[in-house]
């Protein structure tokens, strides 16, 4: 339609020209996004060149996700297009951050195989703003510390708030979700309160950077010593751990002197810091401190904050801390465990006569050989009664025990506990190691020769005990009968109770806490239960 020099389009023609529907153009006309140029004599709307340009621009802005109110502002020149574009860029970036967070939540839900309730919690945590995250930590600190008068400790916790970046990684989102769940754990709150109380009692006042740096250096040093001991296979509850404890105490004592210089009131009921030396008092104080600071929940809290805030994460000290605490309990004073074992080993009430222990060793090695030979490679990944060990790991340990005690008997201690001792043929590996033990124990005079505090017969006895209990583990794992050594287990039970009865039954110890067992359980079942196994079958 032409009127003078102007061209007008009907609503149908405008729809075909712009690619919009007639219904949408009518709606936009009604709300003022576009204005008709007039109406025909029949009352139909017509649109001029400017209206078509507005429709085209409105369509483009709508496709970018802008709302109709914002589009009207642009079209009416209440906002410039540049201003609207900048605002829309910000909105899109916020939307993309939300989508990335939601994507991370979904990935985390897949990895954790979480429940519907857990998924809802994770989603809520992922959608929180920075202010809401700070509120979560503030409420956690306030509720955890309660009435405790620990201003320095409180400020430190509040200052370390999680600050997710604008474009967080999946790892950072995962860490925030885990942290949000962790702060609800009563175990974390209990650990934080223990630390706060200890800090208030022993380290009042503001933190000194020099003291903190010295403590961090000492921690790195003793961690290295302990991890080396763990790598060498040194049992935390054995006399072999005593020199490691002594080395750690020597590293730790100077840190107490530095702390004491900053706080003259810092003393303990047992020992003045200035008088600390390796002994029962120092070891008791070190154990007391470790019981407070080596808390896995608190450590995880700080690790997650570091991940969220993009800071380096210190290596975990949980495993090493558990090892050291067990070693301190088993070796409460220099030489104490060795002296205790020396008294036991010198007693004449051994389970077997000297020659009888060799017969016991032959029999138990033959019985375990039957079990090892019955294992098929497709059973390697089966779980065993030894927590965290599958069948292959247990087989490797059976081989290692023979290598270990044969090496000690031959004067060549082994230190390759972390090596693979099975190779491609687990049966051949066990038989070779067992034959080496038999040969080492059969040397003339070996049973009476002294190996530290122990006569040689006690080394053989230790291998018998290891083969009895780990043979039971293997039999349970593969569902094989193991009946040939019940009488040996009956003889070994008093020895095991004597040697291991006072040892700390901890996660880092050689054995778990004794488990209940039925009255009609076999001697082998009772032995396994005493050494921390769950025994269901009385046989």
Steps between C-alpha positions, in 0.01 A plus 500: 500500500633844406385832640688787338872415535442258787466121479286307749461127566209308629557286807520190279759663274700618804497145633632358173767770475631466858447126549278565804153360546190717457397412854835617644498828305144566619611433863805723470281771352258473792775541762685779318815323376405611147255768390278462191512793259121504485202294394322438174143610440400149600681542832806279429843603631769608258872537570752740357874468433596607856262241650656221295848610616377490864357153444829374357700644793250374754523152351882503521500623862237243596708217353789619720278446801406859590166563663227701331530787750871538421429479128244780532757717681747451215242571232379811678864613545470498878812281497763489232561174321856494637370532856253220449762279333740550790230414753401197298861379483511514880173310521621235256824456695304452822276252324801311366654485849174356630492244220863401569417456869199289411717297262754444778222392738376246246852366448550472875165324539604248234837437667350464847191309388316723744144468629217734401528673840875536461456637148263768631753603766780510243292718269420745779867527592609553140251785445609702804638848453833610647315671787300186570817290505660736752185477711522120502858516634417778747208301641716187518776680692253670734312180580820293533694730730196615694600653831873420470720806562733449203505831308817424301384157398154632417638782281722254316208275414279787388776654288541177304165520322448313170534733202400323179635679192266636235576200279564211743640169390311175555748423780420828676124447473543143626707631791234755595225237490709267719582787738133595525423141600802472732410800717184311600704207635509489883846338483644813334345726761638286781847509345488878457395548862785280623749707304348826621518392865858381462602823327337708773671304778847469352545762227306812604540828319565587139680254275866568442608445140844378610345237727262388226780473245712295740207270577433451128865419432511252787177339382642448150813346650329253731249409229792406277655284774175319571412448134843350441440261790160407359657443158754266657222295655587587861204411720390792718439270796840330486833583669631587154286814515679624814795665316252675269311633801826621652589684178157665486522608865838659427340698213200598710670620822648823349153605383382485861790717610409763238136492609599524864705812430184664368282378788677461833187342649517203260564200722343161552415313813780257429782697351635851466575579138845625589583160649369289212713207393411170342327300768159396623394860574600637159340209316181538700485873415568437131226236492262742668567762233466252215168377633376858467651611170503177295124503449401375152179705491676825586777426253245441225330829586820696437585299188160581348538871580836500323349337190208745493723804546759379248781453753752214524373203699741359756548122489281304738655414835219266608671169422836616635332651806319175575827307460683736735226499763497119494879493527490738798242285677697181432833663590404736786862540611833434325565125496178415686351263242832326435550446872148365538551256213841402636340386823240301309753344267724389786212317667506124468126461438515503120217331310731243351828340594782640287487215252120492512469851361677388181246220462219751553651725234526213251137404555354849471706577188373178341140592591533849357661357187179304441298822526733700276492224238119509504485870407410575140600830335135598456473501882776758547262793539280337765485677838659340805452533877805729498351848458599653165672185372384291209616142442801602293619744767458228763699252289774756462506547879528124558804494275642811667471354852712202397757728337501730804561237769745306283695822444509576873610144579775523241624839618380683187181693590271579209380852428302445178156466656335710228640290213294248304604163642261284297599557140307292248487178705367541854542132583865492396566826685354365824681168477834670434456738793384220731797285401730792579344528848536126560865515400575805717329348804676167450852638538687347796463707817239734352232423760723608789681788334398848621336743258479817705292410805361181341644150467470347155213271598288812553559607138370164383208539738412835346484350151279219632258758645498707180432193286224381734301823498564602139436144387161530668447830313576333168279201571208732578557707187501206258254279691749218560517270802798548733474232767850356526646751749238543772729343759778744407258791546408363844869500597557845351210675676677548837810629322298748293320629809829544681679682217216708361270538799624847599554637150283791384231367269484795262464559127879515471559200724576146390160376611153638558310480829399147610162396363226297668497130416267214585593250770507212253736674259814310404838597639591650164178703500570621856853598396367694202239676717760596760706658223211713378316280251125466486434127536154385391558127465597301811719276283 
